[in-house]
Amino acid sequence: MAIRQAVKRKLIQIAAFGLSNIHVCNMKTGKLYTGKWKRFCNPGLHCYSCPAASVSCPIGALQVVSGSMNFKFSFYVVGFLLAAGVLFGRFICGFICPFGLVQELLHKIPSPKCKLPKWVKYIKYVILVVFVLILPIAVTNAAGMGAPAFCKYICPSGTLFGAVPLLSTHPELKKMLGALFSLKAVILGIVIIGSVFVFRFFCKVLCPLGAIYGLLNKVSFYHLEIDKEKCISCGKCAKACHMDINPVKTPNSMECIRCGACREKCPTGAIQLGFHIKKKQTEQEENDG
Amino acid sequence: MDNKIKLKKRIQIVLLLTAVSFIVYGLYRGEVGVILKKAVNICFECIGLG
């Protein structure tokens, strides 16, 4: 019996969430995992201050190295993101990212669902440039160290997976709560409420990691193809798309998370997802030409 | 179309080689130590305290 694409994806998402949070027992004590696996980055967004986290957050790591005294650019993290992005593109958002799964579960709460205006997708690119790339290098203390601005002022994953378990297990930290925490709690609240009404609200509007993978979506090995001979332009794929894309017009859109909802709805099997480059169409054109 | 696919393939290979060389250089100059130091301690910025 064939398993539906949506079920397959959900199983992979749950497995990826489990691997990202393999030290789940640490949630009781609030102790962080301190082993050597934290040298490696998670391809998805997951705070390394989460007690259950098995690897490091790539966005946090990028800012920490850029804001350090010795280095102003992280070749290691940029290389990792470039490799992950070129191989998989935003497939990582759709299948691997733990925070993506959380948003999708929130979206299952029965409520009226709505779409965002198209311009909001550009906000995440501004956040990437300003908070992830510029501020950690430009705003430094006397020692020449910059703070990870995205983590400090915005990241709801840090608030949810880091702050909530740590504050509940370390009462002494509660004394340090202030305006900064209030700001982050408000942002988390907006993201949670937004995710109930809008599919992957944070991914669409705020995620700098999604912005990086989105830029690489156009050249990634894992991609989406439309067989124009089979396509009957019925528009079912565009209707099925939760990321508000028309796959026929922009199969490798920066917003596409490769979830495969369009492929599942296509009545003629014109949509293909994978690493392959379809040979039939190319050969046909070569013969025609 | 064929030229487009060839160009895309070339871009993919160049980006992948760049990525690998970046990772190797980053490892060589010790960036991993900075990441590990941050990741094994509570990040006060991440949890909204610092």
mmCIF file of C-alpha atoms in Angstrom:
data_model
loop_
_atom_site.group_PDB
_atom_site.id
_atom_site.type_symbol
_atom_site.label_atom_id
_atom_site.label_comp_id
_atom_site.label_asym_id
_atom_site.label_seq_id
_atom_site.Cartn_x
_atom_site.Cartn_y
_atom_site.Cartn_z
ATOM 1 C CA MET A 1 0.000 0.000 0.000
ATOM 2 C CA ALA A 2 1.433 3.353 -1.022
ATOM 3 C CA ILE A 3 1.881 5.875 1.780
ATOM 4 C CA ARG A 4 0.566 9.324 0.977
ATOM 5 C CA GLN A 5 3.205 12.044 0.456
ATOM 6 C CA ALA A 6 1.774 14.094 3.347
ATOM 7 C CA VAL A 7 2.097 11.136 5.747
ATOM 8 C CA LYS A 8 5.619 10.330 4.519
ATOM 9 C CA ARG A 9 6.625 13.950 5.055
ATOM 10 C CA LYS A 10 5.133 14.066 8.533
ATOM 11 C CA LEU A 11 7.005 10.871 9.499
ATOM 12 C CA ILE A 12 10.303 12.340 8.249
ATOM 13 C CA GLN A 13 9.564 15.594 10.110
ATOM 14 C CA ILE A 14 8.904 13.697 13.347
ATOM 15 C CA ALA A 15 12.091 11.633 12.900
ATOM 16 C CA ALA A 16 14.123 14.807 12.239
ATOM 17 C CA PHE A 17 12.547 16.477 15.282
ATOM 18 C CA GLY A 18 13.495 13.434 17.377
ATOM 19 C CA LEU A 19 17.101 13.456 16.138
ATOM 20 C CA SER A 20 17.379 17.206 16.774
ATOM 21 C CA ASN A 21 16.103 16.643 20.332
ATOM 22 C CA ILE A 22 17.770 13.351 21.125
ATOM 23 C CA HIS A 23 18.713 14.428 24.677
ATOM 24 C CA VAL A 24 15.084 14.812 25.694
ATOM 25 C CA CYS A 25 15.858 13.539 29.228
ATOM 26 C CA ASN A 26 17.808 16.786 29.834
ATOM 27 C CA MET A 27 14.467 18.630 29.805
ATOM 28 C CA LYS A 28 13.877 17.453 33.386
ATOM 29 C CA THR A 29 17.142 18.822 34.738
ATOM 30 C CA GLY A 30 17.633 21.759 32.379
ATOM 31 C CA LYS A 31 21.233 20.706 31.701
ATOM 32 C CA LEU A 32 22.561 21.231 28.201
ATOM 33 C CA TYR A 33 24.194 18.458 26.210
ATOM 34 C CA THR A 34 27.908 19.288 26.099
ATOM 35 C CA GLY A 35 29.249 16.557 23.822
ATOM 36 C CA LYS A 36 31.215 16.767 20.593
ATOM 37 C CA TRP A 37 28.148 16.594 18.326
ATOM 38 C CA LYS A 38 27.545 20.243 19.161
ATOM 39 C CA ARG A 39 30.421 21.031 16.809
ATOM 40 C CA PHE A 40 28.035 20.249 13.987
ATOM 41 C CA CYS A 41 25.108 22.367 12.827
ATOM 42 C CA ASN A 42 21.492 21.345 12.494
ATOM 43 C CA PRO A 43 20.324 22.031 8.918
ATOM 44 C CA GLY A 44 17.076 23.381 10.396
ATOM 45 C CA LEU A 45 16.435 26.112 12.956
ATOM 46 C CA HIS A 46 16.832 24.732 16.461
ATOM 47 C CA CYS A 47 18.265 26.598 19.443
ATOM 48 C CA TYR A 48 21.451 25.126 20.930
ATOM 49 C CA SER A 49 20.309 26.323 24.332
ATOM 50 C CA CYS A 50 17.485 23.805 24.243
ATOM 51 C CA PRO A 51 18.448 21.137 26.816
ATOM 52 C CA ALA A 52 17.368 18.406 24.397
ATOM 53 C CA ALA A 53 19.329 19.771 21.422
ATOM 54 C CA SER A 54 21.887 17.384 19.938
ATOM 55 C CA VAL A 55 23.633 19.800 17.549
ATOM 56 C CA SER A 56 24.112 23.552 17.099
ATOM 57 C CA CYS A 57 21.830 26.125 15.530
ATOM 58 C CA PRO A 58 23.349 27.272 12.205
ATOM 59 C CA ILE A 59 22.021 30.839 12.509
ATOM 60 C CA GLY A 60 23.295 31.125 16.094
ATOM 61 C CA ALA A 61 26.674 29.643 15.106
ATOM 62 C CA LEU A 62 26.991 32.024 12.148
ATOM 63 C CA GLN A 63 26.448 35.072 14.389
ATOM 64 C CA VAL A 64 28.656 33.801 17.198
ATOM 65 C CA VAL A 65 31.667 33.317 14.914
ATOM 66 C CA SER A 66 31.050 36.652 13.121
ATOM 67 C CA GLY A 67 30.768 38.413 16.459
ATOM 68 C CA SER A 68 33.832 36.767 18.010
ATOM 69 C CA MET A 69 37.111 38.548 18.676
ATOM 70 C CA ASN A 70 39.172 36.410 16.299
ATOM 71 C CA PHE A 71 36.875 35.938 13.322
ATOM 72 C CA LYS A 72 34.555 38.299 11.462
ATOM 73 C CA PHE A 73 33.194 35.721 9.035
ATOM 74 C CA SER A 74 32.330 32.083 9.510
ATOM 75 C CA PHE A 75 33.662 30.004 6.635
ATOM 76 C CA TYR A 76 32.603 26.833 8.449
ATOM 77 C CA VAL A 77 28.919 27.771 8.860
ATOM 78 C CA VAL A 78 28.594 29.539 5.498
ATOM 79 C CA GLY A 79 30.146 26.468 3.861
ATOM 80 C CA PHE A 80 27.738 24.183 5.692
ATOM 81 C CA LEU A 81 24.692 26.280 4.730
ATOM 82 C CA LEU A 82 25.898 26.561 1.142
ATOM 83 C CA ALA A 83 26.363 22.786 0.881
ATOM 84 C CA ALA A 84 23.000 22.030 2.516
ATOM 85 C CA GLY A 85 21.272 24.660 0.362
ATOM 86 C CA VAL A 86 22.822 23.542 -2.927
ATOM 87 C CA LEU A 87 22.002 19.900 -2.249
ATOM 88 C CA PHE A 88 18.513 20.249 -0.803
ATOM 89 C CA GLY A 89 17.309 23.885 -0.998
ATOM 90 C CA ARG A 90 14.183 24.500 1.040
ATOM 91 C CA PHE A 91 13.470 20.768 1.237
ATOM 92 C CA ILE A 92 15.180 21.236 4.623
ATOM 93 C CA CYS A 93 12.435 23.679 5.667
ATOM 94 C CA GLY A 94 9.728 21.276 4.552
ATOM 95 C CA PHE A 95 11.139 18.047 5.967
ATOM 96 C CA ILE A 96 13.902 18.648 8.523
ATOM 97 C CA CYS A 97 13.312 21.910 10.414
ATOM 98 C CA PRO A 98 11.986 21.299 13.959
ATOM 99 C CA PHE A 99 10.429 24.757 14.174
ATOM 100 C CA GLY A 100 8.650 24.133 10.866
ATOM 101 C CA LEU A 101 6.970 21.059 12.359
ATOM 102 C CA VAL A 102 5.849 23.061 15.420
ATOM 103 C CA GLN A 103 4.245 25.678 13.165
ATOM 104 C CA GLU A 104 2.491 23.034 11.083
ATOM 105 C CA LEU A 105 1.034 21.429 14.203
ATOM 106 C CA LEU A 106 -0.187 24.840 15.393
ATOM 107 C CA HIS A 107 -1.812 25.361 11.987
ATOM 108 C CA LYS A 108 -3.882 22.213 12.562
ATOM 109 C CA ILE A 109 -5.817 24.025 15.331
ATOM 110 C CA PRO A 110 -9.286 24.609 13.840
ATOM 111 C CA SER A 111 -9.609 28.295 12.919
ATOM 112 C CA PRO A 112 -10.216 30.494 9.882
ATOM 113 C CA LYS A 113 -7.123 30.282 7.646
ATOM 114 C CA CYS A 114 -5.770 33.261 5.766
ATOM 115 C CA LYS A 115 -3.039 34.351 3.343
ATOM 116 C CA LEU A 116 -0.491 37.101 3.780
ATOM 117 C CA PRO A 117 0.201 39.879 1.283
ATOM 118 C CA LYS A 118 3.070 38.972 -1.058
ATOM 119 C CA TRP A 119 5.458 41.712 0.092
ATOM 120 C CA VAL A 120 5.838 40.254 3.596
ATOM 121 C CA LYS A 121 8.062 37.459 2.255
ATOM 122 C CA TYR A 122 10.835 40.045 1.766
ATOM 123 C CA ILE A 123 10.976 40.842 5.501
ATOM 124 C CA LYS A 124 13.040 37.699 6.138
ATOM 125 C CA TYR A 125 15.741 38.879 3.727
ATOM 126 C CA VAL A 126 15.979 42.190 5.615
ATOM 127 C CA ILE A 127 16.258 40.241 8.887
ATOM 128 C CA LEU A 128 18.992 38.038 7.388
ATOM 129 C CA VAL A 129 21.051 41.020 6.239
ATOM 130 C CA VAL A 130 20.508 43.309 9.232
ATOM 131 C CA PHE A 131 20.261 41.001 12.249
ATOM 132 C CA VAL A 132 22.330 37.981 11.155
ATOM 133 C CA LEU A 133 25.006 39.461 8.908
ATOM 134 C CA ILE A 134 25.529 43.137 9.819
ATOM 135 C CA LEU A 135 24.700 43.720 13.513
ATOM 136 C CA PRO A 136 26.950 40.978 15.025
ATOM 137 C CA ILE A 137 29.925 42.512 13.171
ATOM 138 C CA ALA A 138 29.016 46.210 13.334
ATOM 139 C CA VAL A 139 27.805 46.566 16.939
ATOM 140 C CA THR A 140 30.589 45.368 19.220
ATOM 141 C CA ASN A 141 31.605 45.862 22.833
ATOM 142 C CA ALA A 142 34.968 47.119 24.128
ATOM 143 C CA ALA A 143 36.494 43.680 23.546
ATOM 144 C CA GLY A 144 35.408 43.726 19.908
ATOM 145 C CA MET A 145 32.693 41.121 20.380
ATOM 146 C CA GLY A 146 29.244 41.444 18.825
ATOM 147 C CA ALA A 147 26.025 39.931 20.138
ATOM 148 C CA PRO A 148 24.000 37.457 18.049
ATOM 149 C CA ALA A 149 21.320 40.042 17.240
ATOM 150 C CA PHE A 150 18.769 37.682 15.684
ATOM 151 C CA CYS A 151 18.930 35.346 18.696
ATOM 152 C CA LYS A 152 18.860 38.271 21.108
ATOM 153 C CA TYR A 153 15.959 40.287 19.703
ATOM 154 C CA ILE A 154 13.859 37.980 17.527
ATOM 155 C CA CYS A 155 14.347 34.189 17.534
ATOM 156 C CA PRO A 156 11.124 32.534 18.779
ATOM 157 C CA SER A 157 12.776 29.093 18.599
ATOM 158 C CA GLY A 158 15.213 30.181 21.329
ATOM 159 C CA THR A 159 12.348 31.464 23.465
ATOM 160 C CA LEU A 160 10.271 28.317 23.014
ATOM 161 C CA PHE A 161 12.927 25.586 23.107
ATOM 162 C CA GLY A 162 15.561 27.409 25.173
ATOM 163 C CA ALA A 163 13.927 29.879 27.535
ATOM 164 C CA VAL A 164 10.827 27.884 28.492
ATOM 165 C CA PRO A 165 12.614 24.695 29.675
ATOM 166 C CA LEU A 166 15.573 26.581 31.180
ATOM 167 C CA LEU A 167 13.469 29.085 33.124
ATOM 168 C CA SER A 168 11.285 26.298 34.475
ATOM 169 C CA THR A 169 14.299 24.311 35.705
ATOM 170 C CA HIS A 170 16.586 27.197 36.803
ATOM 171 C CA PRO A 171 14.619 29.462 39.193
ATOM 172 C CA GLU A 172 17.682 31.710 39.594
ATOM 173 C CA LEU A 173 17.356 32.760 35.928
ATOM 174 C CA LYS A 174 13.884 34.174 36.562
ATOM 175 C CA LYS A 175 15.466 37.033 38.553
ATOM 176 C CA MET A 176 17.185 38.191 35.357
ATOM 177 C CA LEU A 177 13.975 38.567 33.335
ATOM 178 C CA GLY A 178 13.491 42.005 31.821
ATOM 179 C CA ALA A 179 12.382 44.010 28.802
ATOM 180 C CA LEU A 180 14.379 41.866 26.388
ATOM 181 C CA PHE A 181 12.584 38.722 27.480
ATOM 182 C CA SER A 182 9.238 40.530 27.220
ATOM 183 C CA LEU A 183 10.066 41.514 23.631
ATOM 184 C CA LYS A 184 10.982 37.940 22.735
ATOM 185 C CA ALA A 185 7.907 36.558 24.479
ATOM 186 C CA VAL A 186 5.698 38.962 22.472
ATOM 187 C CA ILE A 187 7.395 37.840 19.228
ATOM 188 C CA LEU A 188 6.880 34.184 20.187
ATOM 189 C CA GLY A 189 3.224 34.952 20.948
ATOM 190 C CA ILE A 190 2.782 36.636 17.553
ATOM 191 C CA VAL A 191 4.453 33.672 15.804
ATOM 192 C CA ILE A 192 2.264 31.137 17.651
ATOM 193 C CA ILE A 193 -0.962 33.025 16.915
ATOM 194 C CA GLY A 194 0.201 33.765 13.359
ATOM 195 C CA SER A 195 0.947 30.075 12.768
ATOM 196 C CA VAL A 196 -2.571 29.068 13.797
ATOM 197 C CA PHE A 197 -4.056 31.291 11.095
ATOM 198 C CA VAL A 198 -1.299 31.313 8.446
ATOM 199 C CA PHE A 199 0.583 28.207 7.293
ATOM 200 C CA ARG A 200 4.223 28.513 8.476
ATOM 201 C CA PHE A 201 3.888 32.173 9.448
ATOM 202 C CA PHE A 202 7.481 32.380 10.754
ATOM 203 C CA CYS A 203 8.967 30.665 7.664
ATOM 204 C CA LYS A 204 7.101 33.009 5.337
ATOM 205 C CA VAL A 205 7.862 36.243 7.155
ATOM 206 C CA LEU A 206 10.794 36.073 9.577
ATOM 207 C CA CYS A 207 13.105 33.079 9.110
ATOM 208 C CA PRO A 208 16.634 34.043 7.982
ATOM 209 C CA LEU A 209 17.531 30.380 7.452
ATOM 210 C CA GLY A 210 14.589 30.013 5.067
ATOM 211 C CA ALA A 211 15.858 33.130 3.289
ATOM 212 C CA ILE A 212 19.293 31.523 2.760
ATOM 213 C CA TYR A 213 17.859 28.231 1.515
ATOM 214 C CA GLY A 214 15.316 30.161 -0.587
ATOM 215 C CA LEU A 215 18.119 31.935 -2.441
ATOM 216 C CA LEU A 216 19.694 28.535 -3.162
ATOM 217 C CA ASN A 217 16.361 26.913 -4.153
ATOM 218 C CA LYS A 218 16.858 28.016 -7.750
ATOM 219 C CA VAL A 219 20.103 26.083 -8.131
ATOM 220 C CA SER A 220 19.590 23.202 -5.689
ATOM 221 C CA PHE A 221 20.071 19.594 -6.829
ATOM 222 C CA TYR A 222 16.722 18.661 -5.257
ATOM 223 C CA HIS A 223 14.181 20.484 -7.365
ATOM 224 C CA LEU A 224 10.712 20.520 -8.843
ATOM 225 C CA GLU A 225 9.965 20.044 -12.537
ATOM 226 C CA ILE A 226 6.842 20.455 -14.612
ATOM 227 C CA ASP A 227 6.289 18.238 -17.615
ATOM 228 C CA LYS A 228 4.702 20.766 -19.943
ATOM 229 C CA GLU A 229 3.369 18.046 -22.224
ATOM 230 C CA LYS A 230 1.365 16.528 -19.378
ATOM 231 C CA CYS A 231 0.271 19.795 -17.703
ATOM 232 C CA ILE A 232 -3.335 20.707 -18.492
ATOM 233 C CA SER A 233 -3.184 24.051 -16.629
ATOM 234 C CA CYS A 234 -6.028 23.068 -14.304
ATOM 235 C CA GLY A 235 -4.631 25.182 -11.462
ATOM 236 C CA LYS A 236 -5.103 22.453 -8.827
ATOM 237 C CA CYS A 237 -1.409 22.597 -7.877
ATOM 238 C CA ALA A 238 -1.522 26.336 -7.158
ATOM 239 C CA LYS A 239 -4.676 25.845 -5.061
ATOM 240 C CA ALA A 240 -3.030 23.027 -3.090
ATOM 241 C CA CYS A 241 0.140 25.017 -2.358
ATOM 242 C CA HIS A 242 0.329 26.084 1.298
ATOM 243 C CA MET A 243 3.180 28.477 0.514
ATOM 244 C CA ASP A 244 0.976 30.402 -1.954
ATOM 245 C CA ILE A 245 3.027 29.640 -5.074
ATOM 246 C CA ASN A 246 1.968 28.620 -8.547
ATOM 247 C CA PRO A 247 4.353 25.705 -9.237
ATOM 248 C CA VAL A 248 3.674 25.825 -12.981
ATOM 249 C CA LYS A 249 4.818 29.443 -13.237
ATOM 250 C CA THR A 250 7.659 29.278 -10.680
ATOM 251 C CA PRO A 251 8.614 25.645 -10.000
ATOM 252 C CA ASN A 252 11.781 26.680 -8.178
ATOM 253 C CA SER A 253 10.339 29.631 -6.301
ATOM 254 C CA MET A 254 12.313 30.889 -3.289
ATOM 255 C CA GLU A 255 9.231 30.167 -1.173
ATOM 256 C CA CYS A 256 8.739 26.509 -2.196
ATOM 257 C CA ILE A 257 9.495 24.153 0.706
ATOM 258 C CA ARG A 258 9.245 21.046 -1.541
ATOM 259 C CA CYS A 259 6.395 19.596 0.535
ATOM 260 C CA GLY A 260 4.939 17.844 -2.494
ATOM 261 C CA ALA A 261 1.311 18.941 -1.910
ATOM 262 C CA CYS A 262 1.140 20.146 -5.518
ATOM 263 C CA ARG A 263 2.441 16.836 -6.878
ATOM 264 C CA GLU A 264 -0.159 14.941 -4.894
ATOM 265 C CA LYS A 265 -2.999 17.039 -6.350
ATOM 266 C CA CYS A 266 -1.798 16.975 -9.957
ATOM 267 C CA PRO A 267 -4.309 14.847 -11.931
ATOM 268 C CA THR A 268 -1.876 14.087 -14.781
ATOM 269 C CA GLY A 269 1.361 13.464 -12.878
ATOM 270 C CA ALA A 270 3.026 16.451 -14.537
ATOM 271 C CA ILE A 271 4.901 17.514 -11.394
ATOM 272 C CA GLN A 272 8.122 15.772 -10.457
ATOM 273 C CA LEU A 273 10.257 16.291 -7.379
ATOM 274 C CA GLY A 274 13.725 14.902 -6.927
ATOM 275 C CA PHE A 275 17.433 15.101 -7.671
ATOM 276 C CA HIS A 276 17.108 13.921 -11.269
ATOM 277 C CA ILE A 277 17.029 16.116 -14.375
ATOM 278 C CA LYS A 278 14.286 14.765 -16.558
ATOM 279 C CA LYS A 279 15.930 13.410 -19.688
ATOM 280 C CA LYS A 280 12.875 12.756 -21.794
ATOM 281 C CA GLN A 281 12.012 16.432 -22.242
ATOM 282 C CA THR A 282 15.613 17.418 -22.965
ATOM 283 C CA GLU A 283 16.069 14.650 -25.519
ATOM 284 C CA GLN A 284 12.779 15.608 -27.159
ATOM 285 C CA GLU A 285 13.934 19.211 -27.511
ATOM 286 C CA GLU A 286 17.303 18.126 -28.863
ATOM 287 C CA ASN A 287 15.508 16.066 -31.520
ATOM 288 C CA ASP A 288 13.218 18.996 -32.332
ATOM 289 C CA GLY A 289 16.147 21.404 -32.495
ATOM 290 C CA MET B 1 17.065 24.671 -22.507
ATOM 291 C CA ASP B 2 20.032 22.332 -22.695
ATOM 292 C CA ASN B 3 22.414 25.257 -22.162
ATOM 293 C CA LYS B 4 20.375 26.337 -19.146
ATOM 294 C CA ILE B 5 20.679 22.874 -17.615
ATOM 295 C CA LYS B 6 24.426 22.799 -18.310
ATOM 296 C CA LEU B 7 24.851 26.247 -16.727
ATOM 297 C CA LYS B 8 22.827 25.177 -13.705
ATOM 298 C CA LYS B 9 24.981 22.050 -13.329
ATOM 299 C CA ARG B 10 28.139 24.175 -13.471
ATOM 300 C CA ILE B 11 26.793 26.595 -10.861
ATOM 301 C CA GLN B 12 25.879 23.659 -8.619
ATOM 302 C CA ILE B 13 29.363 22.157 -8.872
ATOM 303 C CA VAL B 14 31.098 25.512 -8.279
ATOM 304 C CA LEU B 15 28.897 26.248 -5.238
ATOM 305 C CA LEU B 16 29.429 22.769 -3.829
ATOM 306 C CA LEU B 17 33.209 22.989 -4.222
ATOM 307 C CA THR B 18 33.148 26.460 -2.635
ATOM 308 C CA ALA B 19 31.102 25.067 0.252
ATOM 309 C CA VAL B 20 33.525 22.195 0.855
ATOM 310 C CA SER B 21 36.559 24.482 0.738
ATOM 311 C CA PHE B 22 34.853 26.940 3.126
ATOM 312 C CA ILE B 23 34.110 24.115 5.591
ATOM 313 C CA VAL B 24 37.689 22.835 5.429
ATOM 314 C CA TYR B 25 39.147 26.343 5.882
ATOM 315 C CA GLY B 26 36.737 27.058 8.746
ATOM 316 C CA LEU B 27 37.786 23.833 10.470
ATOM 317 C CA TYR B 28 41.475 24.632 9.848
ATOM 318 C CA ARG B 29 41.285 28.055 11.496
ATOM 319 C CA GLY B 30 39.410 26.753 14.535
ATOM 320 C CA GLU B 31 35.924 28.221 14.158
ATOM 321 C CA VAL B 32 34.430 25.042 15.578
ATOM 322 C CA GLY B 33 35.925 25.821 18.997
ATOM 323 C CA VAL B 34 34.023 29.137 19.121
ATOM 324 C CA ILE B 35 30.765 27.406 18.189
ATOM 325 C CA LEU B 36 31.258 24.581 20.680
ATOM 326 C CA LYS B 37 32.042 26.991 23.512
ATOM 327 C CA LYS B 38 28.811 28.890 22.862
ATOM 328 C CA ALA B 39 26.673 25.789 22.268
ATOM 329 C CA VAL B 40 27.576 23.911 25.447
ATOM 330 C CA ASN B 41 26.776 26.858 27.735
ATOM 331 C CA ILE B 42 23.444 28.589 28.251
ATOM 332 C CA CYS B 43 23.160 31.303 25.598
ATOM 333 C CA PHE B 44 21.633 34.228 27.503
ATOM 334 C CA GLU B 45 20.868 36.114 24.294
ATOM 335 C CA CYS B 46 18.945 33.120 22.905
ATOM 336 C CA ILE B 47 16.695 32.843 25.945
ATOM 337 C CA GLY B 48 16.090 36.582 26.185
ATOM 338 C CA LEU B 49 18.210 37.416 29.211
ATOM 339 C CA GLY B 50 21.381 38.907 27.817
#
